[in-house]
């Protein structure tokens, strides 16, 4: 059993049993679920929430009600920036005299974008409570995310900047079906643990025994991730000046570079490795709208954090080609772009080699 096996099983179950909520399908996401607002209503029952002044909540759909409750309780709400491209946190600042309806709008993804100010490394922020999304979690507090490692990296960065410590409580909000047994052999040192699990029917105190990550494991970070996440470069300079080992992962060696937090992506299908390296790392995006422009595709790729180093535009009547640095990045793009709509069209996405084989 791998982490990806567990993810796929839960995603498939939530879709087949119609437990999922918008956006769907929930595959490759932190899944939203029916009953998420009801599960979030358990948050004020936690003493850790009642005494907290600053709460960090992830930006995913199932935690929307949690973000509202933080604002409605007059607490400071911090939300990570999407894929950490422009920094670590945004502080949500509702308009003066905001009504409950205003606060609910501020808790949406659009509201987070419209009513926020960046929080820099020098802000000396202290986070009293962390709310994360999960794909799976065990009653022992062991957690599995969607496989990109951003929650683990966010926590490690907060440790490095002094915003959280070992005793800072971590909460996740999930459907009951997402509470499963997770083999301890799957856990790694960089994996964030959970202290409380909120579901539509239960509040679970995990009593976790494993420690939280002690900071950024630089040997798990690739140079590619350093380029994508500017705040990582700033943190690395600080830790280097403090005399810490900040050597990055050697992408030239036999070991593949890991995504943020050191979480590995699913292994590439065997078919990818058979062809040329160029084709194996190239993604074809077809069925484009007849009036599509390359700027439309680039905008969608940037919003998803999937912009490749090189893009070949052949006009809207022919597939666009996305050239990535390695097959793992290409396979991740194929997974995340499934179901993407441009205009009135749903694009067709495949590895270029698979199209050639057909």
mmCIF file of C-alpha atoms in Angstrom:
data_model
loop_
_atom_site.group_PDB
_atom_site.id
_atom_site.type_symbol
_atom_site.label_atom_id
_atom_site.label_comp_id
_atom_site.label_asym_id
_atom_site.label_seq_id
_atom_site.Cartn_x
_atom_site.Cartn_y
_atom_site.Cartn_z
ATOM 1 C CA UNK A 1 0.000 0.000 0.000
ATOM 2 C CA UNK A 2 1.294 3.459 -0.914
ATOM 3 C CA UNK A 3 0.061 6.932 -0.055
ATOM 4 C CA UNK A 4 -1.249 7.219 -3.606
ATOM 5 C CA UNK A 5 -3.219 3.968 -3.210
ATOM 6 C CA UNK A 6 -4.966 5.455 -0.184
ATOM 7 C CA UNK A 7 -5.646 8.735 -1.973
ATOM 8 C CA UNK A 8 -7.148 7.025 -5.004
ATOM 9 C CA UNK A 9 -9.328 4.786 -2.844
ATOM 10 C CA UNK A 10 -10.782 7.747 -0.951
ATOM 11 C CA UNK A 11 -11.265 9.914 -4.044
ATOM 12 C CA UNK A 12 -13.013 7.055 -5.854
ATOM 13 C CA UNK A 13 -15.234 6.288 -2.854
ATOM 14 C CA UNK A 14 -16.304 9.909 -2.362
ATOM 15 C CA UNK A 15 -17.239 10.229 -6.016
ATOM 16 C CA UNK A 16 -18.996 6.864 -6.348
ATOM 17 C CA UNK A 17 -21.009 7.394 -3.148
ATOM 18 C CA UNK A 18 -21.819 11.010 -4.059
ATOM 19 C CA UNK A 19 -20.219 12.283 -0.858
ATOM 20 C CA UNK A 20 -18.180 14.864 -2.758
ATOM 21 C CA UNK A 21 -19.167 18.489 -3.215
ATOM 22 C CA UNK A 22 -18.062 21.204 -5.636
ATOM 23 C CA UNK A 23 -15.468 21.393 -7.136
ATOM 24 C CA UNK A 24 -15.687 17.968 -8.733
ATOM 25 C CA UNK A 25 -14.237 15.549 -9.529
ATOM 26 C CA UNK A 26 -12.301 15.560 -6.265
ATOM 27 C CA UNK A 27 -9.359 13.586 -7.641
ATOM 28 C CA UNK A 28 -6.005 15.347 -7.160
ATOM 29 C CA UNK A 29 -7.630 17.818 -4.736
ATOM 30 C CA UNK A 30 -8.203 18.254 -1.035
ATOM 31 C CA UNK A 31 -11.750 16.903 -1.452
ATOM 32 C CA UNK A 32 -14.725 19.067 -0.596
ATOM 33 C CA UNK A 33 -17.579 17.057 0.882
ATOM 34 C CA UNK A 34 -21.223 17.307 1.835
ATOM 35 C CA UNK A 35 -21.396 18.205 5.513
ATOM 36 C CA UNK A 36 -18.161 20.228 5.593
ATOM 37 C CA UNK A 37 -19.868 23.296 7.178
ATOM 38 C CA UNK A 38 -21.372 21.040 9.859
ATOM 39 C CA UNK A 39 -17.951 19.553 10.641
ATOM 40 C CA UNK A 40 -16.430 23.041 10.914
ATOM 41 C CA UNK A 41 -19.042 23.984 13.533
ATOM 42 C CA UNK A 42 -17.119 21.769 15.976
ATOM 43 C CA UNK A 43 -14.135 24.131 15.782
ATOM 44 C CA UNK A 44 -15.369 26.558 18.497
ATOM 45 C CA UNK A 45 -15.676 23.596 20.899
ATOM 46 C CA UNK A 46 -11.885 23.348 20.972
ATOM 47 C CA UNK A 47 -10.207 25.214 23.796
ATOM 48 C CA UNK A 48 -7.297 25.755 21.424
ATOM 49 C CA UNK A 49 -9.607 27.686 19.088
ATOM 50 C CA UNK A 50 -11.282 29.719 21.823
ATOM 51 C CA UNK A 51 -7.945 30.965 23.168
ATOM 52 C CA UNK A 52 -6.263 31.462 19.781
ATOM 53 C CA UNK A 53 -5.715 34.973 18.477
ATOM 54 C CA UNK A 54 -4.141 34.099 15.111
ATOM 55 C CA UNK A 55 -5.285 31.098 13.080
ATOM 56 C CA UNK A 56 -3.819 29.816 9.810
ATOM 57 C CA UNK A 57 -6.367 28.030 7.581
ATOM 58 C CA UNK A 58 -5.636 26.469 4.204
ATOM 59 C CA UNK A 59 -7.467 27.958 1.161
ATOM 60 C CA UNK A 60 -9.326 24.812 0.068
ATOM 61 C CA UNK A 61 -13.112 24.590 -0.274
ATOM 62 C CA UNK A 62 -13.815 22.243 2.691
ATOM 63 C CA UNK A 63 -12.265 24.807 5.070
ATOM 64 C CA UNK A 64 -14.371 27.766 3.874
ATOM 65 C CA UNK A 65 -16.640 27.588 6.945
ATOM 66 C CA UNK A 66 -13.590 27.394 9.218
ATOM 67 C CA UNK A 67 -12.267 30.616 7.667
ATOM 68 C CA UNK A 68 -15.626 32.272 8.304
ATOM 69 C CA UNK A 69 -15.658 31.154 11.946
ATOM 70 C CA UNK A 70 -12.183 32.631 12.487
ATOM 71 C CA UNK A 71 -13.291 35.993 11.079
ATOM 72 C CA UNK A 72 -16.633 35.918 12.889
ATOM 73 C CA UNK A 73 -14.789 35.298 16.180
ATOM 74 C CA UNK A 74 -12.719 38.485 15.613
ATOM 75 C CA UNK A 75 -9.503 36.510 15.266
ATOM 76 C CA UNK A 76 -6.694 37.139 12.782
ATOM 77 C CA UNK A 77 -7.023 34.864 9.753
ATOM 78 C CA UNK A 78 -3.932 33.884 7.769
ATOM 79 C CA UNK A 79 -4.292 31.974 4.494
ATOM 80 C CA UNK A 80 -1.307 30.558 2.560
ATOM 81 C CA UNK A 81 -0.766 32.008 -0.899
ATOM 82 C CA UNK A 82 -1.604 29.563 -3.729
ATOM 83 C CA UNK A 83 1.399 27.265 -4.264
ATOM 84 C CA UNK A 84 3.468 29.784 -2.255
ATOM 85 C CA UNK A 85 4.250 31.694 -5.456
ATOM 86 C CA UNK A 86 4.006 35.189 -3.947
ATOM 87 C CA UNK A 87 4.927 34.555 -0.314
ATOM 88 C CA UNK A 88 3.812 32.422 2.602
ATOM 89 C CA UNK A 89 0.723 34.112 4.105
ATOM 90 C CA UNK A 90 -1.974 36.591 3.297
ATOM 91 C CA UNK A 91 -3.795 38.259 6.182
ATOM 92 C CA UNK A 92 -7.520 38.543 5.454
ATOM 93 C CA UNK A 93 -8.792 42.069 6.192
ATOM 94 C CA UNK A 94 -12.604 42.375 6.041
ATOM 95 C CA UNK A 95 -14.042 45.819 5.214
ATOM 96 C CA UNK A 96 -14.900 48.064 8.204
ATOM 97 C CA UNK A 97 -18.246 47.201 9.747
ATOM 98 C CA UNK A 98 -18.451 43.940 7.823
ATOM 99 C CA UNK A 99 -21.691 41.974 8.240
ATOM 100 C CA UNK A 100 -21.820 38.193 8.533
ATOM 101 C CA UNK A 101 -22.598 38.057 4.811
ATOM 102 C CA UNK A 102 -19.484 40.136 4.146
ATOM 103 C CA UNK A 103 -17.402 37.796 6.297
ATOM 104 C CA UNK A 104 -18.737 34.771 4.416
ATOM 105 C CA UNK A 105 -17.673 36.408 1.158
ATOM 106 C CA UNK A 106 -14.224 37.125 2.632
ATOM 107 C CA UNK A 107 -13.933 33.418 3.475
ATOM 108 C CA UNK A 108 -14.420 32.350 -0.166
ATOM 109 C CA UNK A 109 -11.502 31.929 -2.566
ATOM 110 C CA UNK A 110 -12.487 35.164 -4.315
ATOM 111 C CA UNK A 111 -12.767 36.974 -0.988
ATOM 112 C CA UNK A 112 -9.344 35.735 0.055
ATOM 113 C CA UNK A 113 -7.908 37.276 -3.112
ATOM 114 C CA UNK A 114 -9.818 40.549 -2.770
ATOM 115 C CA UNK A 115 -9.471 41.241 0.959
ATOM 116 C CA UNK A 116 -5.925 40.286 1.861
ATOM 117 C CA UNK A 117 -2.533 41.822 2.491
ATOM 118 C CA UNK A 118 0.779 39.920 2.349
ATOM 119 C CA UNK A 119 2.541 38.966 5.569
ATOM 120 C CA UNK A 120 6.325 39.154 5.212
ATOM 121 C CA UNK A 121 9.092 37.191 6.891
ATOM 122 C CA UNK A 122 9.886 40.122 9.170
ATOM 123 C CA UNK A 123 6.352 40.427 10.546
ATOM 124 C CA UNK A 124 7.180 38.301 13.638
ATOM 125 C CA UNK A 125 3.781 36.637 13.329
ATOM 126 C CA UNK A 126 2.849 33.976 15.898
ATOM 127 C CA UNK A 127 0.294 31.370 14.833
ATOM 128 C CA UNK A 128 -1.771 29.899 17.679
ATOM 129 C CA UNK A 129 -3.702 27.287 15.683
ATOM 130 C CA UNK A 130 -3.185 25.615 12.283
ATOM 131 C CA UNK A 131 -6.069 24.214 10.197
ATOM 132 C CA UNK A 132 -5.019 22.007 7.268
ATOM 133 C CA UNK A 133 -6.835 20.027 4.611
ATOM 134 C CA UNK A 134 -6.355 16.275 4.206
ATOM 135 C CA UNK A 135 -7.174 13.504 1.794
ATOM 136 C CA UNK A 136 -6.781 10.888 4.531
ATOM 137 C CA UNK A 137 -6.052 10.976 8.248
ATOM 138 C CA UNK A 138 -5.798 8.331 10.959
ATOM 139 C CA UNK A 139 -7.080 8.500 14.515
ATOM 140 C CA UNK A 140 -3.422 8.542 15.584
ATOM 141 C CA UNK A 141 -3.002 11.876 13.809
ATOM 142 C CA UNK A 142 -1.151 10.613 10.756
ATOM 143 C CA UNK A 143 -2.078 12.603 7.664
ATOM 144 C CA UNK A 144 -1.925 12.232 3.883
ATOM 145 C CA UNK A 145 -2.422 15.269 1.641
ATOM 146 C CA UNK A 146 -3.040 15.398 -2.102
ATOM 147 C CA UNK A 147 0.572 14.553 -2.885
ATOM 148 C CA UNK A 148 2.178 17.898 -3.665
ATOM 149 C CA UNK A 149 3.585 18.521 -0.189
ATOM 150 C CA UNK A 150 2.578 22.159 0.185
ATOM 151 C CA UNK A 151 0.977 21.776 3.633
ATOM 152 C CA UNK A 152 4.122 20.055 4.908
ATOM 153 C CA UNK A 153 6.310 22.756 3.388
ATOM 154 C CA UNK A 154 4.112 25.565 4.768
ATOM 155 C CA UNK A 155 4.437 24.118 8.265
ATOM 156 C CA UNK A 156 8.207 23.653 7.915
ATOM 157 C CA UNK A 157 8.536 27.260 6.756
ATOM 158 C CA UNK A 158 6.468 28.467 9.721
ATOM 159 C CA UNK A 159 8.834 26.571 12.028
ATOM 160 C CA UNK A 160 11.843 28.163 10.335
ATOM 161 C CA UNK A 161 10.446 31.675 10.745
ATOM 162 C CA UNK A 162 9.422 31.044 14.369
ATOM 163 C CA UNK A 163 5.661 31.280 13.752
ATOM 164 C CA UNK A 164 4.824 27.830 15.200
ATOM 165 C CA UNK A 165 6.424 25.349 17.596
ATOM 166 C CA UNK A 166 5.990 21.725 18.604
ATOM 167 C CA UNK A 167 3.030 22.577 20.853
ATOM 168 C CA UNK A 168 1.021 24.529 18.257
ATOM 169 C CA UNK A 169 -2.208 22.519 17.715
ATOM 170 C CA UNK A 170 -3.006 21.279 14.199
ATOM 171 C CA UNK A 171 -6.618 20.592 13.155
ATOM 172 C CA UNK A 172 -8.049 18.976 10.023
ATOM 173 C CA UNK A 173 -11.658 18.931 8.775
ATOM 174 C CA UNK A 174 -12.659 15.817 6.802
ATOM 175 C CA UNK A 175 -15.547 13.509 6.007
ATOM 176 C CA UNK A 176 -15.883 10.430 8.193
ATOM 177 C CA UNK A 177 -14.846 8.200 5.288
ATOM 178 C CA UNK A 178 -11.486 9.987 5.179
ATOM 179 C CA UNK A 179 -10.577 8.735 8.668
ATOM 180 C CA UNK A 180 -8.723 5.502 7.885
ATOM 181 C CA UNK A 181 -5.836 3.363 9.066
ATOM 182 C CA UNK A 182 -2.508 4.555 7.660
ATOM 183 C CA UNK A 183 0.535 2.261 7.856
ATOM 184 C CA UNK A 184 3.271 3.873 9.934
ATOM 185 C CA UNK A 185 5.810 2.759 7.342
ATOM 186 C CA UNK A 186 4.430 5.428 4.976
ATOM 187 C CA UNK A 187 5.279 8.293 7.339
ATOM 188 C CA UNK A 188 8.321 10.490 6.814
ATOM 189 C CA UNK A 189 10.017 13.038 9.041
ATOM 190 C CA UNK A 190 8.698 15.982 7.027
ATOM 191 C CA UNK A 191 5.028 14.868 7.301
ATOM 192 C CA UNK A 192 2.851 17.168 9.405
ATOM 193 C CA UNK A 193 0.824 15.450 12.165
ATOM 194 C CA UNK A 194 -2.718 16.291 13.313
ATOM 195 C CA UNK A 195 -3.918 16.885 16.890
ATOM 196 C CA UNK A 196 -7.668 17.163 16.241
ATOM 197 C CA UNK A 197 -9.924 15.707 13.532
ATOM 198 C CA UNK A 198 -13.345 17.276 12.900
ATOM 199 C CA UNK A 199 -15.942 15.307 10.917
ATOM 200 C CA UNK A 200 -19.707 15.789 10.519
ATOM 201 C CA UNK A 201 -20.256 13.272 13.334
ATOM 202 C CA UNK A 202 -17.129 13.309 15.522
ATOM 203 C CA UNK A 203 -14.462 15.399 17.201
ATOM 204 C CA UNK A 204 -11.366 13.227 17.577
ATOM 205 C CA UNK A 205 -8.415 14.146 19.795
ATOM 206 C CA UNK A 206 -5.590 12.076 18.353
ATOM 207 C CA UNK A 207 -3.128 12.311 21.244
ATOM 208 C CA UNK A 208 -0.403 12.124 18.602
ATOM 209 C CA UNK A 209 2.920 10.711 19.714
ATOM 210 C CA UNK A 210 5.092 11.512 16.689
ATOM 211 C CA UNK A 211 6.777 14.936 16.674
ATOM 212 C CA UNK A 212 6.029 17.629 14.135
ATOM 213 C CA UNK A 213 8.633 18.540 11.473
ATOM 214 C CA UNK A 214 11.484 20.534 13.002
ATOM 215 C CA UNK A 215 11.905 22.874 10.031
ATOM 216 C CA UNK A 216 12.773 22.760 6.347
ATOM 217 C CA UNK A 217 14.727 19.714 5.221
ATOM 218 C CA UNK A 218 16.747 21.429 2.505
ATOM 219 C CA UNK A 219 18.054 18.142 1.124
ATOM 220 C CA UNK A 220 14.440 17.400 0.093
ATOM 221 C CA UNK A 221 14.098 20.661 -1.881
ATOM 222 C CA UNK A 222 15.075 20.783 -5.552
ATOM 223 C CA UNK A 223 16.565 23.803 -7.352
ATOM 224 C CA UNK A 224 13.382 23.854 -9.455
ATOM 225 C CA UNK A 225 11.278 24.430 -6.335
ATOM 226 C CA UNK A 226 13.654 27.170 -5.230
ATOM 227 C CA UNK A 227 12.970 28.944 -8.513
ATOM 228 C CA UNK A 228 9.202 28.598 -8.153
ATOM 229 C CA UNK A 229 8.983 29.757 -4.508
ATOM 230 C CA UNK A 230 10.877 33.012 -3.894
ATOM 231 C CA UNK A 231 10.267 33.004 -0.128
ATOM 232 C CA UNK A 232 12.210 29.736 0.071
ATOM 233 C CA UNK A 233 15.274 31.545 -1.222
ATOM 234 C CA UNK A 234 14.939 34.179 1.502
ATOM 235 C CA UNK A 235 14.566 31.559 4.230
ATOM 236 C CA UNK A 236 17.533 29.640 2.874
ATOM 237 C CA UNK A 237 19.752 32.737 3.024
ATOM 238 C CA UNK A 238 18.717 33.310 6.627
ATOM 239 C CA UNK A 239 19.437 29.754 7.670
ATOM 240 C CA UNK A 240 22.728 29.755 5.773
ATOM 241 C CA UNK A 241 23.778 32.897 7.670
ATOM 242 C CA UNK A 242 22.834 31.099 10.893
ATOM 243 C CA UNK A 243 25.288 28.320 10.013
ATOM 244 C CA UNK A 244 22.771 25.615 9.104
ATOM 245 C CA UNK A 245 23.222 23.015 6.379
ATOM 246 C CA UNK A 246 21.166 24.286 3.437
ATOM 247 C CA UNK A 247 22.485 21.988 0.688
ATOM 248 C CA UNK A 248 19.750 21.230 -1.835
ATOM 249 C CA UNK A 249 18.854 17.888 -3.328
ATOM 250 C CA UNK A 250 21.233 16.760 -6.066
ATOM 251 C CA UNK A 251 19.016 16.575 -9.151
ATOM 252 C CA UNK A 252 21.915 15.349 -11.284
ATOM 253 C CA UNK A 253 22.233 12.122 -9.301
ATOM 254 C CA UNK A 254 20.207 8.973 -9.500
ATOM 255 C CA UNK A 255 17.670 10.207 -6.954
ATOM 256 C CA UNK A 256 14.877 12.310 -8.439
ATOM 257 C CA UNK A 257 14.199 15.763 -7.038
ATOM 258 C CA UNK A 258 11.255 15.817 -4.654
ATOM 259 C CA UNK A 259 8.411 18.344 -4.677
ATOM 260 C CA UNK A 260 7.927 20.718 -1.697
ATOM 261 C CA UNK A 261 8.064 19.133 1.734
ATOM 262 C CA UNK A 262 9.885 16.165 0.190
ATOM 263 C CA UNK A 263 6.673 14.351 -0.790
ATOM 264 C CA UNK A 264 7.167 12.215 -3.860
ATOM 265 C CA UNK A 265 4.762 12.312 -6.748
ATOM 266 C CA UNK A 266 3.207 9.067 -8.003
ATOM 267 C CA UNK A 267 5.654 7.018 -10.050
ATOM 268 C CA UNK A 268 5.491 7.576 -13.769
ATOM 269 C CA UNK A 269 3.660 4.981 -15.871
ATOM 270 C CA UNK A 270 5.991 2.520 -17.548
ATOM 271 C CA UNK A 271 4.934 3.808 -20.969
ATOM 272 C CA UNK A 272 6.477 7.200 -20.316
ATOM 273 C CA UNK A 273 9.982 5.840 -19.954
ATOM 274 C CA UNK A 274 10.003 3.951 -23.255
ATOM 275 C CA UNK A 275 10.223 6.946 -25.587
ATOM 276 C CA UNK A 276 12.577 9.843 -25.913
ATOM 277 C CA UNK A 277 13.112 12.094 -22.859
ATOM 278 C CA UNK A 278 11.665 15.015 -24.814
ATOM 279 C CA UNK A 279 8.376 13.249 -25.552
ATOM 280 C CA UNK A 280 8.161 11.775 -22.053
ATOM 281 C CA UNK A 281 8.254 15.282 -20.582
ATOM 282 C CA UNK A 282 5.906 16.905 -23.121
ATOM 283 C CA UNK A 283 2.168 17.316 -22.552
ATOM 284 C CA UNK A 284 -0.307 17.799 -25.406
ATOM 285 C CA UNK A 285 -3.339 20.038 -24.755
ATOM 286 C CA UNK A 286 -6.005 19.704 -27.453
ATOM 287 C CA UNK A 287 -9.681 20.469 -28.098
ATOM 288 C CA UNK A 288 -8.987 24.167 -27.630
ATOM 289 C CA UNK A 289 -11.783 26.677 -28.336
ATOM 290 C CA UNK A 290 -11.697 28.022 -31.898
ATOM 291 C CA UNK A 291 -11.058 31.541 -30.592
ATOM 292 C CA UNK A 292 -8.496 30.533 -27.947
ATOM 293 C CA UNK A 293 -5.311 32.548 -27.545
ATOM 294 C CA UNK A 294 -2.027 31.449 -26.082
ATOM 295 C CA UNK A 295 -2.525 34.027 -23.299
ATOM 296 C CA UNK A 296 -5.719 32.202 -22.209
ATOM 297 C CA UNK A 297 -3.840 28.937 -21.813
ATOM 298 C CA UNK A 298 -0.901 30.581 -20.056
ATOM 299 C CA UNK A 299 -3.236 32.286 -17.591
ATOM 300 C CA UNK A 300 -4.895 28.971 -16.702
ATOM 301 C CA UNK A 301 -1.517 27.256 -16.300
ATOM 302 C CA UNK A 302 -0.202 30.017 -14.027
ATOM 303 C CA UNK A 303 -3.297 29.872 -11.828
ATOM 304 C CA UNK A 304 -2.738 26.131 -11.391
ATOM 305 C CA UNK A 305 1.008 26.528 -10.849
ATOM 306 C CA UNK A 306 1.710 24.360 -13.903
ATOM 307 C CA UNK A 307 3.428 26.820 -16.239
ATOM 308 C CA UNK A 308 6.156 24.864 -18.116
ATOM 309 C CA UNK A 309 9.625 26.216 -18.936
ATOM 310 C CA UNK A 310 8.617 26.193 -22.626
ATOM 311 C CA UNK A 311 5.272 26.202 -24.439
ATOM 312 C CA UNK A 312 4.731 25.561 -28.163
ATOM 313 C CA UNK A 313 1.589 27.271 -29.512
ATOM 314 C CA UNK A 314 0.370 25.935 -32.867
ATOM 315 C CA UNK A 315 -2.878 27.875 -33.071
ATOM 316 C CA UNK A 316 -6.269 26.872 -31.623
ATOM 317 C CA UNK A 317 -6.855 24.166 -34.266
ATOM 318 C CA UNK A 318 -3.829 22.121 -33.214
ATOM 319 C CA UNK A 319 -2.761 20.942 -29.739
ATOM 320 C CA UNK A 320 -0.497 23.152 -27.654
ATOM 321 C CA UNK A 321 2.650 21.440 -26.378
ATOM 322 C CA UNK A 322 3.857 21.960 -22.804
ATOM 323 C CA UNK A 323 7.537 21.081 -22.382
ATOM 324 C CA UNK A 324 8.496 20.187 -18.801
ATOM 325 C CA UNK A 325 11.922 19.433 -17.345
ATOM 326 C CA UNK A 326 11.201 15.837 -16.378
ATOM 327 C CA UNK A 327 8.565 13.112 -16.865
ATOM 328 C CA UNK A 328 7.316 13.467 -13.271
ATOM 329 C CA UNK A 329 6.390 17.130 -13.825
ATOM 330 C CA UNK A 330 4.681 16.227 -17.110
ATOM 331 C CA UNK A 331 2.680 13.417 -15.484
ATOM 332 C CA UNK A 332 1.624 15.751 -12.666
ATOM 333 C CA UNK A 333 0.431 18.304 -15.230
ATOM 334 C CA UNK A 334 -1.617 15.648 -17.036
ATOM 335 C CA UNK A 335 -3.301 14.680 -13.756
ATOM 336 C CA UNK A 336 -4.052 18.244 -12.653
ATOM 337 C CA UNK A 337 -5.282 19.487 -16.054
ATOM 338 C CA UNK A 338 -7.927 16.786 -16.466
ATOM 339 C CA UNK A 339 -11.334 18.487 -16.711
ATOM 340 C CA UNK A 340 -9.872 21.963 -17.352
ATOM 341 C CA UNK A 341 -12.269 24.205 -19.276
ATOM 342 C CA UNK A 342 -11.215 27.009 -21.586
ATOM 343 C CA UNK A 343 -14.232 28.941 -22.728
ATOM 344 C CA UNK A 344 -16.928 26.433 -23.612
ATOM 345 C CA UNK A 345 -14.480 23.598 -24.308
ATOM 346 C CA UNK A 346 -13.035 20.970 -22.002
ATOM 347 C CA UNK A 347 -9.474 20.422 -23.152
ATOM 348 C CA UNK A 348 -8.002 17.002 -23.929
ATOM 349 C CA UNK A 349 -4.740 16.369 -22.107
ATOM 350 C CA UNK A 350 -2.229 13.566 -22.653
ATOM 351 C CA UNK A 351 1.474 12.885 -22.682
ATOM 352 C CA UNK A 352 2.820 13.529 -26.170
ATOM 353 C CA UNK A 353 4.233 9.992 -26.312
ATOM 354 C CA UNK A 354 0.824 8.480 -25.637
ATOM 355 C CA UNK A 355 -0.622 10.487 -28.506
ATOM 356 C CA UNK A 356 2.210 9.333 -30.781
ATOM 357 C CA UNK A 357 1.588 5.693 -29.819
ATOM 358 C CA UNK A 358 -2.102 6.019 -30.697
#
